[in-house]
Coordinates of C-alpha atoms and ligand atoms in Angstrom, one line a residue:
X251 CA 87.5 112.0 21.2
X252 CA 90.6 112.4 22.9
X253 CA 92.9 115.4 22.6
X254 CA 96.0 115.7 24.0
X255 CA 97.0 118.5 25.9
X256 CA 100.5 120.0 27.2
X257 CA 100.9 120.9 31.0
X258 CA 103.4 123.1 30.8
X259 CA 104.9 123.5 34.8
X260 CA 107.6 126.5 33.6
X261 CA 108.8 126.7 37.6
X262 CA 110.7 123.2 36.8
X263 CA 111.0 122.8 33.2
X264 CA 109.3 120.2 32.8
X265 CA 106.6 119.3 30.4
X266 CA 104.1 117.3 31.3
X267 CA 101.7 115.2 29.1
X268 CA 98.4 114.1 29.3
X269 CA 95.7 112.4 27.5
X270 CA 92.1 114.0 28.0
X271 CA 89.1 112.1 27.6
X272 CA 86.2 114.6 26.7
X273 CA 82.8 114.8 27.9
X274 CA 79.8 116.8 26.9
X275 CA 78.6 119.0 29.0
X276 CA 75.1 120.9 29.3
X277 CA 75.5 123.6 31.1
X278 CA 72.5 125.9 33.2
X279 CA 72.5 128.4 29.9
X280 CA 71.5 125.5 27.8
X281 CA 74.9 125.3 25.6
X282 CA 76.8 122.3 25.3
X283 CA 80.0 122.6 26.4
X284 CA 82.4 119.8 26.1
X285 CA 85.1 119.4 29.2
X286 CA 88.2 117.3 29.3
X287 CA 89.1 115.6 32.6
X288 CA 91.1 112.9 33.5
X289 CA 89.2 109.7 34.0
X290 CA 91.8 107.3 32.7
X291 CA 95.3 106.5 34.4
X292 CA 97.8 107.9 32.0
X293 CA 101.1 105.9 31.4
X294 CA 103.3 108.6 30.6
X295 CA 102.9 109.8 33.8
X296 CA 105.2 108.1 36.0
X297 CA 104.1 108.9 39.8
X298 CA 106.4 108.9 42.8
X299 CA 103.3 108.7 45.2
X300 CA 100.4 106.6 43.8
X301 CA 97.2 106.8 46.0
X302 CA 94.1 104.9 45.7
X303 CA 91.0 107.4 47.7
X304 CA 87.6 106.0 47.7
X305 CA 84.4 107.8 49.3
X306 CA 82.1 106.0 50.8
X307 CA 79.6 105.2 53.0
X308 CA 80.8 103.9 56.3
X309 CA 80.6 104.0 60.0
X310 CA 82.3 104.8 63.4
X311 CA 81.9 103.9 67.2
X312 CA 82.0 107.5 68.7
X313 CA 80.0 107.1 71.7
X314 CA 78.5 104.1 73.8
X315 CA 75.4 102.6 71.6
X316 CA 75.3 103.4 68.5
X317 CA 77.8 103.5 66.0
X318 CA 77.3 106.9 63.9
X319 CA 77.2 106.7 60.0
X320 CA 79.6 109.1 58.2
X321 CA 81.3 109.2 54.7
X322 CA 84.6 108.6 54.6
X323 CA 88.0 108.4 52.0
X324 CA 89.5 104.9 52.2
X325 CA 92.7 104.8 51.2
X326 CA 95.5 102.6 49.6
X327 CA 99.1 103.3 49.0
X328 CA 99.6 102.1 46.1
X329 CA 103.3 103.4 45.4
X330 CA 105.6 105.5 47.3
X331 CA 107.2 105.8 50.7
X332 CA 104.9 104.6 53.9
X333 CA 105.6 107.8 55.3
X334 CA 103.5 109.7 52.5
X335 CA 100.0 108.5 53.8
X336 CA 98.7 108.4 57.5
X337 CA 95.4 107.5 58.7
X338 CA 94.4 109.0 62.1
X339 CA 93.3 107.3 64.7
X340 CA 89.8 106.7 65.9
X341 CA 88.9 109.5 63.0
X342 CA 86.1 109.7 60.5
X343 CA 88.8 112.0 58.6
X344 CA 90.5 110.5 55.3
X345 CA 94.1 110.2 55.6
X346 CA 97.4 113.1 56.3
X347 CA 99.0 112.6 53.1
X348 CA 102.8 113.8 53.1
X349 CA 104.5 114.4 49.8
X350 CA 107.5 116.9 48.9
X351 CA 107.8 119.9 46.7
X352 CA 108.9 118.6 42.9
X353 CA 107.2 115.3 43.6
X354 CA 104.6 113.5 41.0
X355 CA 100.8 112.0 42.6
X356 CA 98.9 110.4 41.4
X357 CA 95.6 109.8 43.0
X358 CA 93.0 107.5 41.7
X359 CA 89.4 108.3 43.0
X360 CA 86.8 106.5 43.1
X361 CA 83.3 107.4 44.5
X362 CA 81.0 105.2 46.2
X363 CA 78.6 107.7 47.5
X364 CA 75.1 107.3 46.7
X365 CA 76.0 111.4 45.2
X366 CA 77.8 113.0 42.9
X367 CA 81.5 114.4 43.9
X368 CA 85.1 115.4 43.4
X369 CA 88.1 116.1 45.2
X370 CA 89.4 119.9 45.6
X371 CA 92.9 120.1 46.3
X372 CA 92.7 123.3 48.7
X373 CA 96.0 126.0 48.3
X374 CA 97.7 123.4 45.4
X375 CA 98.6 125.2 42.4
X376 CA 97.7 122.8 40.2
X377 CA 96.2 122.7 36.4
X378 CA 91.8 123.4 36.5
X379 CA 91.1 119.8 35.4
X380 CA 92.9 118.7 38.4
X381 CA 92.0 121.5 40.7
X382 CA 88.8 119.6 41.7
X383 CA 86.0 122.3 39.9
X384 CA 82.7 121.1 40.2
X385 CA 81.8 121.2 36.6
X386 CA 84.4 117.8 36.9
X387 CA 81.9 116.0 39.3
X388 CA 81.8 112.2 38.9
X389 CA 78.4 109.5 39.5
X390 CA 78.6 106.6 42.1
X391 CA 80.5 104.0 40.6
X392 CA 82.8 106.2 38.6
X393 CA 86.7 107.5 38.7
X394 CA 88.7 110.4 38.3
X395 CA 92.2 110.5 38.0
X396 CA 94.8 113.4 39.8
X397 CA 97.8 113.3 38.1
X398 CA 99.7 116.2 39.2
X399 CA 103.3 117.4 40.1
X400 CA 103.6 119.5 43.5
X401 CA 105.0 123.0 43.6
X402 CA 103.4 124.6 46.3
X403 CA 106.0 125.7 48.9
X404 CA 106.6 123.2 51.9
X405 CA 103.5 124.1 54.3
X406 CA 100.3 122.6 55.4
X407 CA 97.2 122.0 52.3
X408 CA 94.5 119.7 52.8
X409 CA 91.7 118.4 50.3
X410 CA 87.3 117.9 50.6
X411 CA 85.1 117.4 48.0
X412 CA 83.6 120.3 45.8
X413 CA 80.3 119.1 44.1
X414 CA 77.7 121.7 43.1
X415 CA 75.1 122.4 46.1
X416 CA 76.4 119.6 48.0
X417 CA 80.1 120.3 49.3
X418 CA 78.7 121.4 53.3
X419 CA 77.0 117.8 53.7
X420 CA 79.7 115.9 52.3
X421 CA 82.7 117.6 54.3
X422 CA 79.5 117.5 57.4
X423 CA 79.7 113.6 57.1
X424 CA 83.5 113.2 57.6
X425 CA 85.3 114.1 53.6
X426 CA 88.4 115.9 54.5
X427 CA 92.1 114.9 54.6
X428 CA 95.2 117.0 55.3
X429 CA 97.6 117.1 52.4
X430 CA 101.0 118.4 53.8
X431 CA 104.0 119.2 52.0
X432 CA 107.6 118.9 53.5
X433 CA 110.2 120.7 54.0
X434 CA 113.8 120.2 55.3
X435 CA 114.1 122.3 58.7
X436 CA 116.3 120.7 61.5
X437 CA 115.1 123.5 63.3
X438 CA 111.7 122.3 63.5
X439 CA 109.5 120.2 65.4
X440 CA 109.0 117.1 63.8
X441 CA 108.2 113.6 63.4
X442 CA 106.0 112.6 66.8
X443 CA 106.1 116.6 67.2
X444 CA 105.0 117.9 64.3
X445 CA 101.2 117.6 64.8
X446 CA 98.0 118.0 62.5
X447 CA 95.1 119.6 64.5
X448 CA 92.4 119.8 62.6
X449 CA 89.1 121.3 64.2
X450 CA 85.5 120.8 63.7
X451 CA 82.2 121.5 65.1
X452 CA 79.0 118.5 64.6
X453 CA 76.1 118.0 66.7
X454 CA 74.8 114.5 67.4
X455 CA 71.3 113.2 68.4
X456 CA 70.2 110.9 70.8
X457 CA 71.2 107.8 68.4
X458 CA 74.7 109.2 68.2
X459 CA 73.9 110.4 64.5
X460 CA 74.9 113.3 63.1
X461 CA 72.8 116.2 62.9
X462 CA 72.7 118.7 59.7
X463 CA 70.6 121.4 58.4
X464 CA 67.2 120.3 58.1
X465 CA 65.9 122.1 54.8
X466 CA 65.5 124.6 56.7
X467 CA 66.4 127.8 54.9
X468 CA 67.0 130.3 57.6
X469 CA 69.7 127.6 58.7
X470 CA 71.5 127.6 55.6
X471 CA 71.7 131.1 55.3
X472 CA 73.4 131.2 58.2
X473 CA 75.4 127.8 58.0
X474 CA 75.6 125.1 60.0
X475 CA 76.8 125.6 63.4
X476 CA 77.4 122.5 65.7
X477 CA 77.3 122.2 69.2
X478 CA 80.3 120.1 70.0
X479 CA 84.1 120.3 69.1
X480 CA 85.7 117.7 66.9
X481 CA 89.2 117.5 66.8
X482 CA 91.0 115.0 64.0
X483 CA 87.4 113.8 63.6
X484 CA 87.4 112.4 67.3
X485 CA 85.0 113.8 69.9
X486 CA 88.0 113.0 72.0
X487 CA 89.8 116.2 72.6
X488 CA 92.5 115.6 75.4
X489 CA 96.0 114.7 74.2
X490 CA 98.8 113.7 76.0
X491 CA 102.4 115.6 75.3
X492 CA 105.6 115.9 76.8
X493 CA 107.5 118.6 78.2
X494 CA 108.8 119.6 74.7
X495 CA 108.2 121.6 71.4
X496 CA 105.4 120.9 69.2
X497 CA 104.4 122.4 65.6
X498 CA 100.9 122.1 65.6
X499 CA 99.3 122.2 62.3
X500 CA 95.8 123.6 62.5
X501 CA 93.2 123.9 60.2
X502 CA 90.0 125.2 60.3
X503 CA 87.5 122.2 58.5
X504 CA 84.3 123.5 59.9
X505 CA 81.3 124.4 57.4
X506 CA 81.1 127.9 58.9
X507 CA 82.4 128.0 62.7
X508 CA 85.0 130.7 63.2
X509 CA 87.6 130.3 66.1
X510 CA 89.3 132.8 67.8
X511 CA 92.5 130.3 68.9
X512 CA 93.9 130.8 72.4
X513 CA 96.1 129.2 75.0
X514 CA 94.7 129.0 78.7
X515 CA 97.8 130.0 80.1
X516 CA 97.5 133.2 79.0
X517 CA 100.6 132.7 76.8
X518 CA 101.5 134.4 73.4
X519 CA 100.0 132.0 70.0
X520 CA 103.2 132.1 68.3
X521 CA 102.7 131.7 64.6
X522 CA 104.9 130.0 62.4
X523 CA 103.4 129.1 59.2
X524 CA 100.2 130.2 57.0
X525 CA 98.2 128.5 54.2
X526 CA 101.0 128.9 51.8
X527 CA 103.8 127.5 54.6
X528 CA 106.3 129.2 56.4
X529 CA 106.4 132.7 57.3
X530 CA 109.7 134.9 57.6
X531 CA 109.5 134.9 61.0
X532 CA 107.9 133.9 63.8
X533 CA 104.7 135.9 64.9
X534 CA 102.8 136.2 68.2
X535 CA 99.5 137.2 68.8
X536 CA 97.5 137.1 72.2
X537 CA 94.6 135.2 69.8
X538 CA 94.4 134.1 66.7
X539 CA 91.6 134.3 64.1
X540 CA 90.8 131.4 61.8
X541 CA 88.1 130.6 59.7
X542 CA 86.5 127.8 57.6
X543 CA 89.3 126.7 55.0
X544 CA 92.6 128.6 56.6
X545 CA 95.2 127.0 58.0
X546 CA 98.1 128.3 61.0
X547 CA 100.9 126.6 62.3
X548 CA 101.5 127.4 65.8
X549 CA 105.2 126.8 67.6
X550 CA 104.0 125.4 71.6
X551 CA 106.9 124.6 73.9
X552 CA 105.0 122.8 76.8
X553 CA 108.5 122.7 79.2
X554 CA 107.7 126.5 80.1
X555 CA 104.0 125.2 81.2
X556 CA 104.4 126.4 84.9
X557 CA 102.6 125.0 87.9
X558 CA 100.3 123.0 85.6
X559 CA 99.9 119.5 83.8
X560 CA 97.1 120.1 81.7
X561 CA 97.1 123.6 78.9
X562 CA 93.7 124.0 76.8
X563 CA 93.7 125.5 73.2
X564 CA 90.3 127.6 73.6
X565 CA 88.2 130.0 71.7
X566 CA 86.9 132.5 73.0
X567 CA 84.4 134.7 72.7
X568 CA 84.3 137.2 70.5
X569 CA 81.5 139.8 68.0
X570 CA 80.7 138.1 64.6
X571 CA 78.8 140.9 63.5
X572 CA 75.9 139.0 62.2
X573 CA 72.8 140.4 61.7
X574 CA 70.2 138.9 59.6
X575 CA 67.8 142.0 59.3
X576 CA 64.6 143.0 60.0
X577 CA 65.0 144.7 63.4
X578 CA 68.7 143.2 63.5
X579 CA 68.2 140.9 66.3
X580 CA 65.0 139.8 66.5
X581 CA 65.4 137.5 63.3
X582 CA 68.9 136.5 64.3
X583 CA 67.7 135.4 67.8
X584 CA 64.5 133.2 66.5
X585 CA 67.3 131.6 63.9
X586 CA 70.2 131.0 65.7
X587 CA 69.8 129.1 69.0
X588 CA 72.1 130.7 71.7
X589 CA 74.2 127.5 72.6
X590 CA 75.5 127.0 69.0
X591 CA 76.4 130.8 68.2
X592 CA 79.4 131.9 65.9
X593 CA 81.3 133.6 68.2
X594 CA 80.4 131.6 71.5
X595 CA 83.7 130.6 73.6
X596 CA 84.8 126.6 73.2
X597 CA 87.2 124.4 75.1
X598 CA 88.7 122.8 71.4
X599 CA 91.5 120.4 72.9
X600 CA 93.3 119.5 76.4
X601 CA 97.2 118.9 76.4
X602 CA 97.7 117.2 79.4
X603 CA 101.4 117.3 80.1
X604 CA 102.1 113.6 81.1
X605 CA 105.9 112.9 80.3
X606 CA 109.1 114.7 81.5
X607 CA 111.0 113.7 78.3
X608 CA 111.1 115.9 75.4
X609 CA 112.2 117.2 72.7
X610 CA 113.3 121.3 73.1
X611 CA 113.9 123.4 70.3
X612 CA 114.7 127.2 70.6
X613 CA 112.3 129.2 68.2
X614 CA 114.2 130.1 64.8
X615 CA 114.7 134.0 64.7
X616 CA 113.7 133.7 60.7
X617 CA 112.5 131.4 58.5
X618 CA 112.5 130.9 54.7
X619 CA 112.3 134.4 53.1
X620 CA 108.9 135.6 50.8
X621 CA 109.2 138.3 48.4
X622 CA 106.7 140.7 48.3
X623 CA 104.5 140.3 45.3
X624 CA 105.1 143.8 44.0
X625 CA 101.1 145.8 43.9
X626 CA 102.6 148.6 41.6
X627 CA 103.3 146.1 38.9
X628 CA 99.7 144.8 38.9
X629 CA 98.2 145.6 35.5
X630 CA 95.1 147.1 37.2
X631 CA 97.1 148.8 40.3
X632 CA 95.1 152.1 40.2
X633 CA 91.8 150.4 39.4
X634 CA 91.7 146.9 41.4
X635 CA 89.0 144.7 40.3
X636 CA 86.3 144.8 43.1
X637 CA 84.4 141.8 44.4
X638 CA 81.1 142.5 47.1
X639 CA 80.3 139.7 49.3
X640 CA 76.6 140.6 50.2
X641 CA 72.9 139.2 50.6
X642 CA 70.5 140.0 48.2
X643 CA 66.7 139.1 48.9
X644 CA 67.7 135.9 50.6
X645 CA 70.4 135.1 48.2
X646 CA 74.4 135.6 49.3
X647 CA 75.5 136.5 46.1
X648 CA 79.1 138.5 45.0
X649 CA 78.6 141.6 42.8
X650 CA 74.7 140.7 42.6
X651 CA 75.9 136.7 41.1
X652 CA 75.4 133.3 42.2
X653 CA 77.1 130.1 40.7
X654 CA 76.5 128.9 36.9
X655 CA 78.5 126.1 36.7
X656 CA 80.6 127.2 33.5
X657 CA 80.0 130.8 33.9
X658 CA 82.5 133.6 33.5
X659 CA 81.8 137.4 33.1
X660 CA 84.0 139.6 31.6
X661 CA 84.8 141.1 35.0
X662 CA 86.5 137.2 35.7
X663 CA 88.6 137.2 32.8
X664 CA 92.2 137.8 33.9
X665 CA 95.6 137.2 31.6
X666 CA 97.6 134.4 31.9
X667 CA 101.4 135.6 33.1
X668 CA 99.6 138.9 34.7
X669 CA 99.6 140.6 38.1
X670 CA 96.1 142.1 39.8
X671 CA 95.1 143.6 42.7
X672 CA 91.8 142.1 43.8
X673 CA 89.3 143.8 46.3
X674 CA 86.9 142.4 48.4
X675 CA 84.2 144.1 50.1
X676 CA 81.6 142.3 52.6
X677 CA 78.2 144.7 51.8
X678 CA 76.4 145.5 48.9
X679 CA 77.7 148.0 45.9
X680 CA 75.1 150.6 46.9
X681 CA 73.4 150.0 43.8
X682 CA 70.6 147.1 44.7
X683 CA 67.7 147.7 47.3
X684 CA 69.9 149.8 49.8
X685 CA 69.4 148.8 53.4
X686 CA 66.9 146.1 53.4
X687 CA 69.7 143.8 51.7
X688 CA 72.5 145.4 53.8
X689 CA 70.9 144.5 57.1
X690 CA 71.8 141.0 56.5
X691 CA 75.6 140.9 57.4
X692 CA 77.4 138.1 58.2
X693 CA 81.7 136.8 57.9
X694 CA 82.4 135.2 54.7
X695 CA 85.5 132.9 54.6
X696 CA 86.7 134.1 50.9
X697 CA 88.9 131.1 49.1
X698 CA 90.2 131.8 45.3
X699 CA 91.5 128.2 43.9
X700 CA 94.4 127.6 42.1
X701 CA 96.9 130.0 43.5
X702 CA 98.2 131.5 46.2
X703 CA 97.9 135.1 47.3
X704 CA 99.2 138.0 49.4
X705 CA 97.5 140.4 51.6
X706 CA 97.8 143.8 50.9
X707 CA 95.5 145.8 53.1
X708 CA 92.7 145.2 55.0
X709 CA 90.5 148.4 55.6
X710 CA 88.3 148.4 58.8
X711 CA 86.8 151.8 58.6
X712 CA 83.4 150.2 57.5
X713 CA 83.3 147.7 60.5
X714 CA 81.2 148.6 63.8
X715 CA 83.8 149.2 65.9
X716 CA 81.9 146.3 68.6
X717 CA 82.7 143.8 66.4
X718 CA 86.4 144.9 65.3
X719 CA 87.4 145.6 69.5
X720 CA 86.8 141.8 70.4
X721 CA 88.8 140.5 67.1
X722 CA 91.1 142.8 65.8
X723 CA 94.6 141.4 67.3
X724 CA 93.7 137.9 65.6
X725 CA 94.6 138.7 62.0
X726 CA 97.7 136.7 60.3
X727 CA 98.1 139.4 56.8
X728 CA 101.8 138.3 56.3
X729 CA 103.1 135.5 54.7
X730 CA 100.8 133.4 51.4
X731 CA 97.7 132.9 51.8
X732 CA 94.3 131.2 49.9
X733 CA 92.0 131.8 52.5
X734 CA 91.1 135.0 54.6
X735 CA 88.3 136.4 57.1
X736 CA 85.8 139.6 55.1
X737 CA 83.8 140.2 58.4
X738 CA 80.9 142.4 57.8
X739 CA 81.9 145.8 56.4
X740 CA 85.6 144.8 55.8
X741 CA 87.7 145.4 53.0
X742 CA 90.2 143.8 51.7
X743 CA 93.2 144.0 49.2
X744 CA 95.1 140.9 48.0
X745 CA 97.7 140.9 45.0
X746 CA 98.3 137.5 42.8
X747 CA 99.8 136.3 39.8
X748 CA 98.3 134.3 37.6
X749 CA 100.7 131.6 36.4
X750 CA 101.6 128.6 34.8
X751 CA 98.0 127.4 34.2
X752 CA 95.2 128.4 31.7
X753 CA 90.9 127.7 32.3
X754 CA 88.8 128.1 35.0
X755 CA 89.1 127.8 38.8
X756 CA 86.1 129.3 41.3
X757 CA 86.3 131.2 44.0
X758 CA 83.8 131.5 46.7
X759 CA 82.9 132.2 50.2
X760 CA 84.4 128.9 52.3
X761 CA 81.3 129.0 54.4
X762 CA 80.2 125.8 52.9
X763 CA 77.0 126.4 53.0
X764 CA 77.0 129.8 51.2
X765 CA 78.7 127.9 49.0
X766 CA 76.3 125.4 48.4
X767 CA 73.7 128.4 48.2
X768 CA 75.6 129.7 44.8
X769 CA 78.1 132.0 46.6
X770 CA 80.5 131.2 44.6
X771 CA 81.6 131.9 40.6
X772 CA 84.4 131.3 38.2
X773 CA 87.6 133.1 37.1
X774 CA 89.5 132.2 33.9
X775 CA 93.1 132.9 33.1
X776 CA 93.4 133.1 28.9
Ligands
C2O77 CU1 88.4 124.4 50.4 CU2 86.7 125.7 46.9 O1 87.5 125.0 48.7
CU78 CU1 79.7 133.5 53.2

């Protein structure tokens, strides 16, 4: 049965269609439910950027000995500029894929995993059936076809898989891939300048395999924390850079490893761009927060480096607030061994300053101007919708929920073309078991698909004051966002508008393991 369906993208005009292929669907409540996706190339769609991406099994010479087994995307250009795809080096990571705002991809997936799986397209406002939900999941052997037209502003995205219960080990064994959009700024770092850093933390064993969870429960309540820095999916974390200006793109592609980013010279983390792109203006910070999902760019100029060739990027130390009850610390030491900690200090990469020659830019006084989402407009500004991010007899669960795969509450229904203030709270609502659930606290990473967001407020009055002291200069609130840090008694404001698109999209805590664990549910624009 095919039905055809009208993408309507109003920003440019342009109508977009697409043949759906349905498929019946049982979901947990026992009710079929039949969902379109698209697992057919569609010839009306003409693509400027035409992308084959396979998962699969594969393997990598880290270390001496052994090579290590990973997954990996495998990809092909199959149309468009050779500029639009680049594969790292030495990297179990898929491939930076460059495109441009108003551009059509089209990316043909095909999964070779012995698992189900599906590619999320993380900060792309994109229609739900290409959005990557996990209800759209595809068997070894199978394809799914993106078709989509970018509109997201110039800025750094990137993509991972989203399959029900398994999106931490698939991301764990090397799926992730930076998607960037570009922009036109000859004031800006760029080509061998402009730099994707993208960091993440694995542990190996003594066959140079990777090491994840082992069933162990206590583990993934917690989420995996590894013992050693990845950065671009290489253990290898010096670089070599000249005496110049460099946009560094970071992201944050751990499973549930916060950083708090600093240089070792003690100088300023000037911040240029968020998750959405640029922000108005430059920004600096002596540190800068970033957890699972977000994404910074950061301005370096390494010709002011002074008496030194080598400058580390670091994180340093800092409170995460966890506690997983019972006496507090008692529990959390027998589950979390000290080495591996969220909130231990890390050496993530080493510039060593090795040419003379270089590129030198002056920082930009102002960037491309964002207009304020306006809160009073919000249909629900005197009564935002509120959303607690809490653990509930060994559950992490929002407002007392965990994941059905096509499930929406009434409280997740939103309007299409409508402005809402949304609230997040990291504890319970007061109205479960009191402070036996409450004593487990922990961050949670909190991602909503399909849009992007502003910050409105961010309330610490809840926090211990431990844990906001060694964090608090760290926090980007300007600028777009799809990702942001709810530490453990935080609460925070964001205002959206629900555009364009129709269905369902999730949102969930980007600690991939509470993920995995059901932390997660839908919203549906009608
Ligand atoms: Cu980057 Cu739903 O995830
Ligand atoms: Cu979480």
């Amino acid at each position: 049965m095919n039905r055809k369906q009208f993408l309507k993208n109003s920003a440019k005009g342009v109508t977009l269609t697409t043949l759906v292929p349905s498929l019946v669907f049982c979901s947990t409540d026992g009710q079929q439910k039949t969902i379109s996706g698209n697992y057919r190339v569609n010839s009306d769609f003409e693509p400027d950027v035409d992308l084959e991406l396979t998962a699969t099994p594969s393997e990598l010479q880290f270390f001496p000995g052994n090579p290590t087994n990973i997954y990996s995307y495998q990809s092909k250009l199959l149309k468009g500029e050779n500029a639009s795809h680049e594969k790292l080096p030495d990297s179990y990571l898929g491939p930076v894929v460059r495109v441009r705002n108003g551009q059509k991809i089209r990316v043909r997936f095909k999964n070779q995993l012995p698992h189900e799986s599906v590619v999320h397209w993380h900060g792309l406002h994109i229609p739900p059936e290409m959005d990557g939900h996990p209800m759209y999941a595809i068997e070894n052997g199978k394809q799914y076809i993106y078709e989509f037209e970018v509109n997201n502003r110039p800025g750094t995205y990137w993509f991972h898989p989203h399959p029900d219960k398994i999106t931490g080990p698939q991301v764990y064994q090397g799926l992730a891939g930076m998607f960037i959009v570009e922009g036109v700024n000859e004031d800006l770092p760029s080509g061998e300048y402009d730099i994707p850093l993208i960091i993440q933390d694995r542990t190996f064993d003594n066959n140079n395999q990777l090491v994840y969870l082992q069933n162990n429960r206590m583990g993934q309540m917690q989420g995996f924390l590894g013992k050693q820095i990845m950065v671009n999916g290489s253990p290898e974390q010096i670089m070599e850079v000249s005496k110049a200006t460099y946009r560094f793109r970071v992201l944050n592609g751990s499973n549930s490893r916060i950083y708090k980013l600093a240089w070792s010279d003690g100088s300023d983390v000037i911040v240029i761009g968020t998750d959405g792109g640029l922000l108005e203006k430059p920004i600096k910070k002596p540190y800068l927060m970033l957890a699972p999902g977000q994404r910074a760019e950061i301005w370096k100029d390494f010709s002011d480096a002074k008496n030194t060739d080598e400058i580390q990027l670091e994180s340093l130390a800092f409170n995460s607030g966890t506690s997983m009850g019972m006496g507090g610390g008692m529990m959390g030491g027998m589950m979390q061994s000290e080495d591996t900690q969220n909130g231990n200090a890390f050496n993530v990469a080493r510039f060593k300053i090795t040419k003379n020659e270089g590129e030198i830019k002056t920082l930009p006084a102002s960037f491309s101007p964002i207009k304020k989402t306006d809160a009073v407009k919000a249909v629900n500004s005197n009564s935002p919708r509120q959303f607690y991010f809490y653990n509930q007899r060994m559950q992490w669960v929002i407002n007392s929920e965990t994941f059905g795969m096509t499930e929406v509450a009434d409280w997740e229904k939103v309007k299409l073309g409508t402005t809402e203030i949304w609230e997040f709270i990291n504890g319970d609502d007061g109205r479960g078991m009191g402070m036996m659930q409450d004593m487990m606290r922990m961050p949670h990473p909190v991602h909503l698909h399909g849009l992007q967001f502003q910050i409105i407020d961010r309330d610490v009055s809840g926090m211990e004051s431990a844990v906001w002291e060694t964090i608090k200069d760290g926090f980007m609130d300007e600028g777009w966002q799809d990702t942001f840090l709810l530490m453990p008694g935080m609460k925070v404001k964001i205002v959206m508008k629900f555009k364009d698109f129709k269905g369902i999209y999730v949102y969930h805590c980007h600690n991939l393991e509470h993920e995995d664990m059901g932390m997660m549910r839908n919203y549906q624009v009608t």
